[in-house]
Short mmCIF file of C-alpha atoms and ligand atoms in Angstrom, two decimals:
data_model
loop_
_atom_site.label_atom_id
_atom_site.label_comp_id
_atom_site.label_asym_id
_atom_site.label_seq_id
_atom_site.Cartn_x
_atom_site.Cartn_y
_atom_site.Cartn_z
CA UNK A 1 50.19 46.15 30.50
CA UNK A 2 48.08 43.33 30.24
CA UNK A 3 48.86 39.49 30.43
CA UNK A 4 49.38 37.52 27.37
CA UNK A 5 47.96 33.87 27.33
CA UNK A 6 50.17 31.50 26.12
CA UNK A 7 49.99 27.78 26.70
CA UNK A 8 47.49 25.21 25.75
CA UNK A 9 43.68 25.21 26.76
CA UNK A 10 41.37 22.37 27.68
CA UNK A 11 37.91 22.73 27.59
CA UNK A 12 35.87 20.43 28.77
CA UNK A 13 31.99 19.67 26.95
CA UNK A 14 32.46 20.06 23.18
CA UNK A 15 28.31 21.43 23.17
CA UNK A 16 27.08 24.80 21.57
CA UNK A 17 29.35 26.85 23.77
CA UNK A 18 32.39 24.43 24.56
CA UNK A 19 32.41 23.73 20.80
CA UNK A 20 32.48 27.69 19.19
CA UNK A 21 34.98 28.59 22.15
CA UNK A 22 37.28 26.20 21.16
CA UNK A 23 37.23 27.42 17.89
CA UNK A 24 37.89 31.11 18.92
CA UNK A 25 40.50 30.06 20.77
CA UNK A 26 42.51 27.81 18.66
CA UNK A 27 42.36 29.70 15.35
CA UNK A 28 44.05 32.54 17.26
CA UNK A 29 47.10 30.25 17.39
CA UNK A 30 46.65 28.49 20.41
CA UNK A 31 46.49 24.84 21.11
CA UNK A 32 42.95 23.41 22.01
CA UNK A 33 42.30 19.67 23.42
CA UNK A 34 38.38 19.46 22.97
CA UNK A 35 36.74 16.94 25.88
CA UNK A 36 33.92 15.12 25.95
CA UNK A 37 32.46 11.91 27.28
CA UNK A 38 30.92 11.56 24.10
CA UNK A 39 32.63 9.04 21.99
CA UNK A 40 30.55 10.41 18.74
CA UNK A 41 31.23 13.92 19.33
CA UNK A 42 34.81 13.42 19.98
CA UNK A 43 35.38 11.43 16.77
CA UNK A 44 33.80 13.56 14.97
CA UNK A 45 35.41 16.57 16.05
CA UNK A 46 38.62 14.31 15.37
CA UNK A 47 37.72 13.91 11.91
CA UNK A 48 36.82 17.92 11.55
CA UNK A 49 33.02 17.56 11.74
CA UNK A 50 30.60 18.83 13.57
CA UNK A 51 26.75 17.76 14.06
CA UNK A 52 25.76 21.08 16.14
CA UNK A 53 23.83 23.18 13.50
CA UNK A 54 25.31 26.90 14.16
CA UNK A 55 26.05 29.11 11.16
CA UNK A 56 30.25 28.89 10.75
CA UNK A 57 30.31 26.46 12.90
CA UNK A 58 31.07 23.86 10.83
CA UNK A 59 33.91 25.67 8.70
CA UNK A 60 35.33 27.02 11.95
CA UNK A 61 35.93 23.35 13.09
CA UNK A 62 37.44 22.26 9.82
CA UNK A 63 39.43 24.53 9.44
CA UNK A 64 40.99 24.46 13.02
CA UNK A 65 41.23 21.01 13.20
CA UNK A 66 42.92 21.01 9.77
CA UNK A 67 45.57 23.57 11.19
CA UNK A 68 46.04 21.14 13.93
CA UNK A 69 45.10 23.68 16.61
CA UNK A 70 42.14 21.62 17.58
CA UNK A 71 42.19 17.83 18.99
CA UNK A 72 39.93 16.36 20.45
CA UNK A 73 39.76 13.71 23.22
CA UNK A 74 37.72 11.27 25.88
CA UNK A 75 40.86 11.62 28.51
CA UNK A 76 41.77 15.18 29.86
CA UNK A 77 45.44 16.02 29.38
CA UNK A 78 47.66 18.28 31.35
CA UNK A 79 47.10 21.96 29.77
CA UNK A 80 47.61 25.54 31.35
CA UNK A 81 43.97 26.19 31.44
CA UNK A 82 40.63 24.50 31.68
CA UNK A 83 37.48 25.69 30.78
CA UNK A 84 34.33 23.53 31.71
CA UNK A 85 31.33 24.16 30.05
CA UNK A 86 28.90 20.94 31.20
CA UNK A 87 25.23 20.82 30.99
CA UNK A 88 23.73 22.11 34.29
CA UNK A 89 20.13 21.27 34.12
CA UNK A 90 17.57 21.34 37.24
CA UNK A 91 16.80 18.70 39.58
CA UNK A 92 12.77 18.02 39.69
CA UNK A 93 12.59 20.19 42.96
CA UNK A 94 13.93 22.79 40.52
CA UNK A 95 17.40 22.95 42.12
CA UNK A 96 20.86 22.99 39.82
CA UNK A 97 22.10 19.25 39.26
CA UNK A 98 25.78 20.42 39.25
CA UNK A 99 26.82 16.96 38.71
CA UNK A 100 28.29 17.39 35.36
CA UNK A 101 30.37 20.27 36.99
CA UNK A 102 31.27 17.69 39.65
CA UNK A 103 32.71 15.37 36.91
CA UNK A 104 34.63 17.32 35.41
CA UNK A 105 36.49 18.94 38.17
CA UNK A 106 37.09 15.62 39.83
CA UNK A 107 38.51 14.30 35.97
CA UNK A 108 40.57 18.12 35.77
CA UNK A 109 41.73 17.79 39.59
CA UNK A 110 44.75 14.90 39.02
CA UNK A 111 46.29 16.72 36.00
CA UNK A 112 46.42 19.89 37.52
CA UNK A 113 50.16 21.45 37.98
CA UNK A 114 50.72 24.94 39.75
CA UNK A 115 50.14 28.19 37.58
CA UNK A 116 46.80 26.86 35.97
CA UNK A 117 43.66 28.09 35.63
CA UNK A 118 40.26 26.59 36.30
CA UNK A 119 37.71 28.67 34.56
CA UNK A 120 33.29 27.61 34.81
CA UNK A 121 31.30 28.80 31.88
CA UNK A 122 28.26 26.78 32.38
CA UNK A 123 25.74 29.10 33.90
CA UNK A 124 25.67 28.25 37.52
CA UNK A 125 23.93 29.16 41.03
CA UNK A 126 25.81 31.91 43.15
CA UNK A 127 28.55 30.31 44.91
CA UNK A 128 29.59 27.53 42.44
CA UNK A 129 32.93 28.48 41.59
CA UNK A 130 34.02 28.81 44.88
CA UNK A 131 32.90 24.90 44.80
CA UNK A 132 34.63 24.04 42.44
CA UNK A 133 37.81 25.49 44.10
CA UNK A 134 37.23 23.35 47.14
CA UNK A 135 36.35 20.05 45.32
CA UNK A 136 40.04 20.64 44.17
CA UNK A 137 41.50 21.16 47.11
CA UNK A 138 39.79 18.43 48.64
CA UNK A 139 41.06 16.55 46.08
CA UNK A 140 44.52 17.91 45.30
CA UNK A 141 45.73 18.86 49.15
CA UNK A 142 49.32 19.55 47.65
CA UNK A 143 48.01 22.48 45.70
CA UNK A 144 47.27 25.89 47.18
CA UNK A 145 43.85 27.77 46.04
CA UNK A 146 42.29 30.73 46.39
CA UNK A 147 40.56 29.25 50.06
CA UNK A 148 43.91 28.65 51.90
CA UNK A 149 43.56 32.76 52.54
CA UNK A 150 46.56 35.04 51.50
CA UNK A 151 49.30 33.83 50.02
CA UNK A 152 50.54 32.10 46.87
CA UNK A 153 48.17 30.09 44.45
CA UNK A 154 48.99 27.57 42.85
CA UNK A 155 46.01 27.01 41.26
CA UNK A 156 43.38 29.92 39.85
CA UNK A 157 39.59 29.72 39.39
CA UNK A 158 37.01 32.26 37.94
CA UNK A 159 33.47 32.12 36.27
CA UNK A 160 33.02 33.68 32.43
CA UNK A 161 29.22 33.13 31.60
CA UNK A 162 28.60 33.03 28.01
CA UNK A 163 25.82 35.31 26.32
CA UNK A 164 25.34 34.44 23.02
CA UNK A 165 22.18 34.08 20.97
CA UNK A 166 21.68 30.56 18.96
CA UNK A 167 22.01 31.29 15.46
CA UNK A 168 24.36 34.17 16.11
CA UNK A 169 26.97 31.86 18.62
CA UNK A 170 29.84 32.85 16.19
CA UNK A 171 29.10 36.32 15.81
CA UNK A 172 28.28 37.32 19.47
CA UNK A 173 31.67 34.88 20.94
CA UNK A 174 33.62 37.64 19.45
CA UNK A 175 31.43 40.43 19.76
CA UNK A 176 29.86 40.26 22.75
CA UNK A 177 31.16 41.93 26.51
CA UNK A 178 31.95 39.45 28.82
CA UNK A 179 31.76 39.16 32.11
CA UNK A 180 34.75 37.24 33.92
CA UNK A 181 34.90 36.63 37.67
CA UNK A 182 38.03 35.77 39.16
CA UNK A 183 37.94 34.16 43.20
CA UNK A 184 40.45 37.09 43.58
CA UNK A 185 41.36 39.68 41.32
CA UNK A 186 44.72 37.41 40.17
CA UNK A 187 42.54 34.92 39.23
CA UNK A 188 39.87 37.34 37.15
CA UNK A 189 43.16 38.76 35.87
CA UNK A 190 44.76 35.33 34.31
CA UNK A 191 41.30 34.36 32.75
CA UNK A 192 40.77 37.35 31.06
CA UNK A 193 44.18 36.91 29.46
CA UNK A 194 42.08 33.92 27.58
CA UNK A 195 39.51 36.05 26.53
CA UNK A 196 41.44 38.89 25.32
CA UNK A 197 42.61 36.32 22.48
CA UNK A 198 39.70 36.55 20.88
CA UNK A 199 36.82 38.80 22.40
CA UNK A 200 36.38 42.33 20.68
CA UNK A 201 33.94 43.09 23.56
CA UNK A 202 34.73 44.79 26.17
CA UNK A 203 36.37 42.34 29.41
CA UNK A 204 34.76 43.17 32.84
CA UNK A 205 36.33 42.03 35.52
CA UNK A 206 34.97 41.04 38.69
CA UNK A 207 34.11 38.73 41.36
CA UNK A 208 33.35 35.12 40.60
CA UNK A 209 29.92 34.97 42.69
CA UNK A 210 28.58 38.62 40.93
CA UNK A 211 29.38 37.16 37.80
CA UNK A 212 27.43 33.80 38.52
CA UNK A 213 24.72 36.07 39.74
CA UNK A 214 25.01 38.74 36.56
CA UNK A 215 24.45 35.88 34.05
CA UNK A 216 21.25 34.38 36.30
CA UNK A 217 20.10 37.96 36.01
CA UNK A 218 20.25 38.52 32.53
CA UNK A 219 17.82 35.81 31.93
CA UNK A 220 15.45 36.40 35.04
CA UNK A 221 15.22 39.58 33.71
CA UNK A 222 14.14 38.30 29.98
CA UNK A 223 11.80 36.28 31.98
CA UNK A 224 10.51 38.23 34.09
CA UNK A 225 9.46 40.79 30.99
CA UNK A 226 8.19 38.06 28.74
CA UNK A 227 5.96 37.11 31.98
CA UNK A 228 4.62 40.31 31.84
CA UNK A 229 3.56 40.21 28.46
CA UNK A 230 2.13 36.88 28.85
CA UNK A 231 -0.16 38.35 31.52
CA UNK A 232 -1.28 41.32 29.84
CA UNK A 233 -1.94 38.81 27.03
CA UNK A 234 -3.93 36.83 29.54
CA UNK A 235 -6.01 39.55 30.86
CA UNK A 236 -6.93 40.96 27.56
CA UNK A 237 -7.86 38.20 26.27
CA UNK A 238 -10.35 37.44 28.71
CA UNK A 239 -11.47 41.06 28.78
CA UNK A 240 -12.01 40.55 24.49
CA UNK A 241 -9.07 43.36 24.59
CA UNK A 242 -6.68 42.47 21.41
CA UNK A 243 -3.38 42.60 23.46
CA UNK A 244 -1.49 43.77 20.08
CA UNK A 245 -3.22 46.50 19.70
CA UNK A 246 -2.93 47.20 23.59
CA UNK A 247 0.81 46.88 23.05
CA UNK A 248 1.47 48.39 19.73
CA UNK A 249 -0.11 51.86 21.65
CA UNK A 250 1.56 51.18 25.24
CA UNK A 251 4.80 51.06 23.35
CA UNK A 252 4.53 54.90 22.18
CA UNK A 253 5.52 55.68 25.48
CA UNK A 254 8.70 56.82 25.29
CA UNK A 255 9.74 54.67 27.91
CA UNK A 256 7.92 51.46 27.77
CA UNK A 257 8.92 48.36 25.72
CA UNK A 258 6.41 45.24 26.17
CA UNK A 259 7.70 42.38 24.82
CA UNK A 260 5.85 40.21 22.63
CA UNK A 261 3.84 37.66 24.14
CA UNK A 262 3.55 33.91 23.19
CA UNK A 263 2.74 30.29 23.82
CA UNK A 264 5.43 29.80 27.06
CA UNK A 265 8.96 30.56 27.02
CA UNK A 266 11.31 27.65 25.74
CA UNK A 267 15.13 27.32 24.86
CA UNK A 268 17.37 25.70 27.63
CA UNK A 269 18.39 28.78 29.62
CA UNK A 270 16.04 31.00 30.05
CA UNK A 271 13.05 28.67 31.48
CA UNK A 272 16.13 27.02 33.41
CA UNK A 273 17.95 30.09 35.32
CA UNK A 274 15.72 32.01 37.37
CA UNK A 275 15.26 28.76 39.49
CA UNK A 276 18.78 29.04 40.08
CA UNK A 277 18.03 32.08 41.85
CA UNK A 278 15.14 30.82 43.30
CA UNK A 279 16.76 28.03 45.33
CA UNK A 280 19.08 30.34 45.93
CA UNK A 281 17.21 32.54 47.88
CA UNK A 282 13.30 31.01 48.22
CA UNK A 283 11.71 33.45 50.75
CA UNK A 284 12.70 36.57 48.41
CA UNK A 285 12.78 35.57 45.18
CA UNK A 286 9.02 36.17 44.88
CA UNK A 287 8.94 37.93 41.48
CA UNK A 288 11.20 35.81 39.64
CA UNK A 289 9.49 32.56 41.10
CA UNK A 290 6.06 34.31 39.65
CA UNK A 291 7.40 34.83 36.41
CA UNK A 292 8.02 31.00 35.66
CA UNK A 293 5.02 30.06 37.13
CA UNK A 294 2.93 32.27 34.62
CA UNK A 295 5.20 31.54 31.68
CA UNK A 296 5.29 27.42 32.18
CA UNK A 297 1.51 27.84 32.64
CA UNK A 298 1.41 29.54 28.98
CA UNK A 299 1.24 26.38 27.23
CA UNK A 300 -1.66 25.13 28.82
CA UNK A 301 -3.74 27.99 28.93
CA UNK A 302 -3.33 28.24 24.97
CA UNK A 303 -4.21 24.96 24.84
CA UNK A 304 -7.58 25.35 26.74
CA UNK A 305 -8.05 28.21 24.21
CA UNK A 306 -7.57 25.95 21.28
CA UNK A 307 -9.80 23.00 22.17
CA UNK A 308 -12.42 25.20 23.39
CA UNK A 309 -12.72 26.43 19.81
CA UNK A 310 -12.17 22.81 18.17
CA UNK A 311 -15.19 21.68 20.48
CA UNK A 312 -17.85 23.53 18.86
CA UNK A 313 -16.66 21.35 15.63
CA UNK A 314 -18.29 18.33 14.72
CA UNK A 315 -15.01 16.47 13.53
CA UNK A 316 -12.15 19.29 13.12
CA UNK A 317 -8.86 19.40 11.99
CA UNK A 318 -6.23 21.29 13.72
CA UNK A 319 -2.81 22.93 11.97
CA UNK A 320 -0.63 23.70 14.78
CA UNK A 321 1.97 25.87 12.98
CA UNK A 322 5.69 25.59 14.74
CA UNK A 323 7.09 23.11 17.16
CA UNK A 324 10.90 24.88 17.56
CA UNK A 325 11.24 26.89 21.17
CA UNK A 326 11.89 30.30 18.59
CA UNK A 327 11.71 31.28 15.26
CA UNK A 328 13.90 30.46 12.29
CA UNK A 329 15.66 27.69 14.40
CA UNK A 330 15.54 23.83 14.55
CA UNK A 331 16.37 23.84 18.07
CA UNK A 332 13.22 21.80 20.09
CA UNK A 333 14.63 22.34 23.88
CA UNK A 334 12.00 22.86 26.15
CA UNK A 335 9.95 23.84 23.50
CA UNK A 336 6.22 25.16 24.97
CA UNK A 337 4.92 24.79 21.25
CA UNK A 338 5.53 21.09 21.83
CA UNK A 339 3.70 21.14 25.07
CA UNK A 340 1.22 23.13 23.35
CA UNK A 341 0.21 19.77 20.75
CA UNK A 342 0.79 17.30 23.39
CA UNK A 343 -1.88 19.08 25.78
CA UNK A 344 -4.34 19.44 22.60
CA UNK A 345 -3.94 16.00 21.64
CA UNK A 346 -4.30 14.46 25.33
CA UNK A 347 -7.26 16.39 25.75
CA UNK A 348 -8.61 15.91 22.73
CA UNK A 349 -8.20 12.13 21.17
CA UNK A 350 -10.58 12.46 18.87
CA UNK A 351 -9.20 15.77 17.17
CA UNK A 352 -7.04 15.44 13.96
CA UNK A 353 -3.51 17.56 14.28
CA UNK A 354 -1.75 18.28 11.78
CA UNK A 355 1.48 19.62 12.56
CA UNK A 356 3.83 21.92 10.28
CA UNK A 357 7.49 23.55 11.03
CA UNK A 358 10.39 23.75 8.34
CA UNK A 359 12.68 22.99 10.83
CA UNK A 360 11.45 19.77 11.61
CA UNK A 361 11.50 16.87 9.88
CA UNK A 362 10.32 13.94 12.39
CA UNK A 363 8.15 14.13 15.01
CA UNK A 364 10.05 14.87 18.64
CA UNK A 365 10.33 11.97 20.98
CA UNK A 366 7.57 13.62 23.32
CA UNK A 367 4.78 13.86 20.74
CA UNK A 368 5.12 10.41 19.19
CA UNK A 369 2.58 8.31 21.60
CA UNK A 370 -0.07 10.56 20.11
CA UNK A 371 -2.15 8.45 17.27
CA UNK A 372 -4.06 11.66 16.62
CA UNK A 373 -0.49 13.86 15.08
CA UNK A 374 0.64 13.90 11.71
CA UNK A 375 3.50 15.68 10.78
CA UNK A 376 2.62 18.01 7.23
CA UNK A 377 4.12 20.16 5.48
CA UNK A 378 2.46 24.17 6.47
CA UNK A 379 0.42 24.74 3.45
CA UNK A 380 -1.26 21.27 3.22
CA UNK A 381 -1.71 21.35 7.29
CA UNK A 382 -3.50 24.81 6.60
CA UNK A 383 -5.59 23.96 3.99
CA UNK A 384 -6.84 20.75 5.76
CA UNK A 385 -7.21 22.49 8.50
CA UNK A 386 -10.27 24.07 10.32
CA UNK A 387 -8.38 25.64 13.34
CA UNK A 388 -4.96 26.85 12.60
CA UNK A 389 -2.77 27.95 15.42
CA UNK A 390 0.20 29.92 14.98
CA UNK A 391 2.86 28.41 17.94
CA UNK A 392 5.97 29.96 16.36
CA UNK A 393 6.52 32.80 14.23
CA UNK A 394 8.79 31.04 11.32
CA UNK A 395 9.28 33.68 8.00
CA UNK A 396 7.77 30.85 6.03
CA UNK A 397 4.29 31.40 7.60
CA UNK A 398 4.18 34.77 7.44
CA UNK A 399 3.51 34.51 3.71
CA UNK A 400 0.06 32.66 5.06
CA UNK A 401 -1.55 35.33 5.48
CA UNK A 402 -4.92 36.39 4.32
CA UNK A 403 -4.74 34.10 0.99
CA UNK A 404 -4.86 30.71 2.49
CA UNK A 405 -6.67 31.67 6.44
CA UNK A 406 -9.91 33.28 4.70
CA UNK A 407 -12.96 30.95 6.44
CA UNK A 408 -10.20 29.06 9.39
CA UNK A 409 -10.71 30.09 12.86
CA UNK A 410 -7.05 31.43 13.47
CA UNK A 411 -5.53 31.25 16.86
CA UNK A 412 -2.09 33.47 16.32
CA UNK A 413 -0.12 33.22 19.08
CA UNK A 414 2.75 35.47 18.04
CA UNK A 415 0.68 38.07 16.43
CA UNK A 416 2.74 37.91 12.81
CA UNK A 417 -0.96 37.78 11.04
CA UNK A 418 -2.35 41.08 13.39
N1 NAD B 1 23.67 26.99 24.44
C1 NAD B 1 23.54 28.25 24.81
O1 NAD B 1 23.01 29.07 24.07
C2 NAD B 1 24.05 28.71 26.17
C3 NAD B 1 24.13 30.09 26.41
C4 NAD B 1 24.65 30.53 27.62
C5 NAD B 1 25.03 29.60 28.59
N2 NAD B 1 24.93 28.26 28.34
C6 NAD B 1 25.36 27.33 29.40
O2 NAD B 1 26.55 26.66 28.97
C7 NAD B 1 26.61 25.34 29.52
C8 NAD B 1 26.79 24.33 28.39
O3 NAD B 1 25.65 24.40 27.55
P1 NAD B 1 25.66 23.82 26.06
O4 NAD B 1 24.47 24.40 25.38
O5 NAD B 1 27.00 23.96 25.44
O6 NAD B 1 25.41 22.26 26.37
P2 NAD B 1 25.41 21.06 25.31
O7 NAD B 1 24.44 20.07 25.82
O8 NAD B 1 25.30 21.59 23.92
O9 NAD B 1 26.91 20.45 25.42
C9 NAD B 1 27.44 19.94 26.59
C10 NAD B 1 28.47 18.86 26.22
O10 NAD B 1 29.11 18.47 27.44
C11 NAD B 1 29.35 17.06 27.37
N3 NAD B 1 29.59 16.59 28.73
C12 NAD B 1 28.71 16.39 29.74
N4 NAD B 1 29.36 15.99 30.87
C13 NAD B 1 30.68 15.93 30.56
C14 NAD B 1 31.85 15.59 31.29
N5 NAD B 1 31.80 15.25 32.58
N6 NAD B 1 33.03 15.61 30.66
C15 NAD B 1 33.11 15.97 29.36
N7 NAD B 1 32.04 16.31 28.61
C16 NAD B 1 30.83 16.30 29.21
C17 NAD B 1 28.13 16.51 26.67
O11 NAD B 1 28.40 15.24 26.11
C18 NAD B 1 27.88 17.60 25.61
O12 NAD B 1 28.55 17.30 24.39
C19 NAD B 1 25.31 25.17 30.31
O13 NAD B 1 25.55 25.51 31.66
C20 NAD B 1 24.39 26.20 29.68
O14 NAD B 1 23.37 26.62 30.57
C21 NAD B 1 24.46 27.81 27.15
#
């Protein structure tokens, strides 16, 4: 028979995941205190709004705050469990800046009281849970964890990566498997009783460092695929080989899938993770350090592409087409589209860029030293345009095609026009 959870939850980082698991959580009943350093957020979320754009989001929030299963808070109180899910970013050597993780625990540590649970969901390096457990004890000598050996525990700690897919966060909290990784099989055991409140996935339990590592994995692997694409993009393209065609016939074989390529890989996780696994482990980790090399040198080789053509132009005009990191999204994070314009525009002072995305409505922070960028809207960008290149593959410029590109040099990126 399993556990049943019951108690109230803290969860500290009210962001894209902190945010939606709170919201699982408390309309299932329980109590939730939201955290964040954040004064806006937390006021916000006090007041039953939310300024993360995530389909149901926003009603979610309402409607638990207006149940009073929600609060939301600066201060951490005393709860039963804790769930941190921080920002962990890299350093500029590429290794994890855990200090957001660091914060937390060392705000968590003083409230703590024997029986509670410490659970990471901010994707992590191998071994970070086990970190976490010893900043407490460090810091809370009275209690007993998982690193004092055999014994009782006062205090439990596991990792629970999250999975879900922007734009489908709401869906995929509930639907999705999850991984959760206890220090010891007690502790895997008391977090799942959290989950099982609201997953309909299936709860696989485990150890806390194969979970850490499982989550890197998923999105070294993503990586790793989309790097291969990238390169057979590469190669035919210098070979005058149309890669679409190449992988519209590869993929007939019954067992091959080749991703589509693109201009880089963007989003905050997936360009982020696999150096968690290389600093992790730098003399092995030979494939997965390739991978980002060739997909964070994406941006700049379509870029050389793209001025090469605008130089044999007396005075062109460029439409770059997209600035999110994916389609049908306003989320900019790491966005190789926007590396994309800002390499065409430093090379190239003289050009005149127009750029066009639905989801955008003021030029990001990183493009606005450029003189030469104008933000337009797509079909006035196209039809001033002489060169128009196709960054991100947005359902509003698929209905380009043909009509409006006749007599443009198009450089299609995504392959939606092929
Ligand atoms: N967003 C995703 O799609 C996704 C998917 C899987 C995993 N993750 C991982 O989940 C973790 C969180 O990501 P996110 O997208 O929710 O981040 P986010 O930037 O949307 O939100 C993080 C929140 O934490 C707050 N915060 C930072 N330090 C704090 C502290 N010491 N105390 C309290 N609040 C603090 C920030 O103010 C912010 O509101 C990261 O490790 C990320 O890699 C994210």
């Amino acid at each position: 028979m399993n556990d049943v959870f019951q108690g109230r939850v803290v969860i500290v980082g009210m962001g894209y995941i902190g945010l939606p698991t709170a919201v699982a959580i408390a309309t299932r009943g329980i109590d939730v205190v939201g955290v964040d350093i954040n004064p806006d957020v937390v006021n916000a979320l006090s007041r039953g709004e939310v300024a993360l754009v995530e389909p149901d989001l926003a009603v979610g929030v309402k409607g638990a705050v207006a149940m009073g299963h929600l609060t939301a808070s600066l201060e951490i109180p005393q709860a039963d469990a804790f769930i941190i899910a921080v920002p962990t970013p890299f350093h500029h050597d590429k290794t994890a800046d855990l200090s957001c993780v660091e914060a937390a625990v060392r705000q968590i540590a003083p409230v703590l009281r024997p029986g509670n649970i410490v659970i990471l969901e901010s994707t992590c390096p191998p071994g970070t849970t086990e970190k976490v457990c010893e900043w407490v004890a460090d810091l809370r000598p009275d209690l007993k964890t998982p690193i004092h050996g055999e014994g009782r525990t006062d205090v439990f700690f596991a990792h629970c990566p999250e999975r879900v897919l922007p734009g489908r966060i709401m869906i995929e909290i509930i639907m999705n498997d999850r991984v959760v990784g206890g220090l010891t099989p007690a502790c895997a055991e008391k977090a799942a009783s959290i989950y099982r409140l609201f997953a309909k996935g299936e709860i696989l339990l485990t150890d806390a460092a194969s979970a850490e590592m499982a989550k890197l994995a998923e999105n070294a692997y993503r990586d790793v695929n989309l790097a291969f694409a990238n390169e057979i993009s590469l190669i035919s393209e210098s070979l005058h080989i149309d890669v679409w065609e190449v992988i519209r016939l590869a993929n007939r074989h019954p067992r091959v899938t080749i991703l589509n390529p693109g201009p880089g890989v963007g989003g905050h996780c997936i360009p982020v993770d696999p150096w968690f696994i290389v600093s992790a482990a730098p003399d092995m980790a030979k494939l997965i350090r390739a991978a980002r090399e060739v997909n964070d040198h994406r941006p700049h080789h379509v870029a050389e592409q793209v001025v090469e053509k605008a130089r044999q132009f007396r005075a062109p005009t460029v439409a770059c087409l997209g600035l999110t990191f994916k389609a049908n999204v306003d989320d900019i994070r790491e966005s190789p589209a926007i590396d994309v314009v800002g390499l065409i525009a430093q090379a190239m002072p003289e050009l005149s860029i127009l750029v066009a995305d639905p989801y955008v409505h003021t030029l990001p922070e990183r493009l606005g030293n450029y003189a030469n960028l104008k933000l337009e809207s797509p079909f006035k960008a196209v039809e001033k345009a002489d060169i128009v290149v196709l960054l991100v593959e947005h359902e509003t410029f698929r209905s380009l095609k043909n009509t409006r590109l006749s007599g443009k040099v198009v450089y299609d990126t995504r392959g939606i026009w092929h």
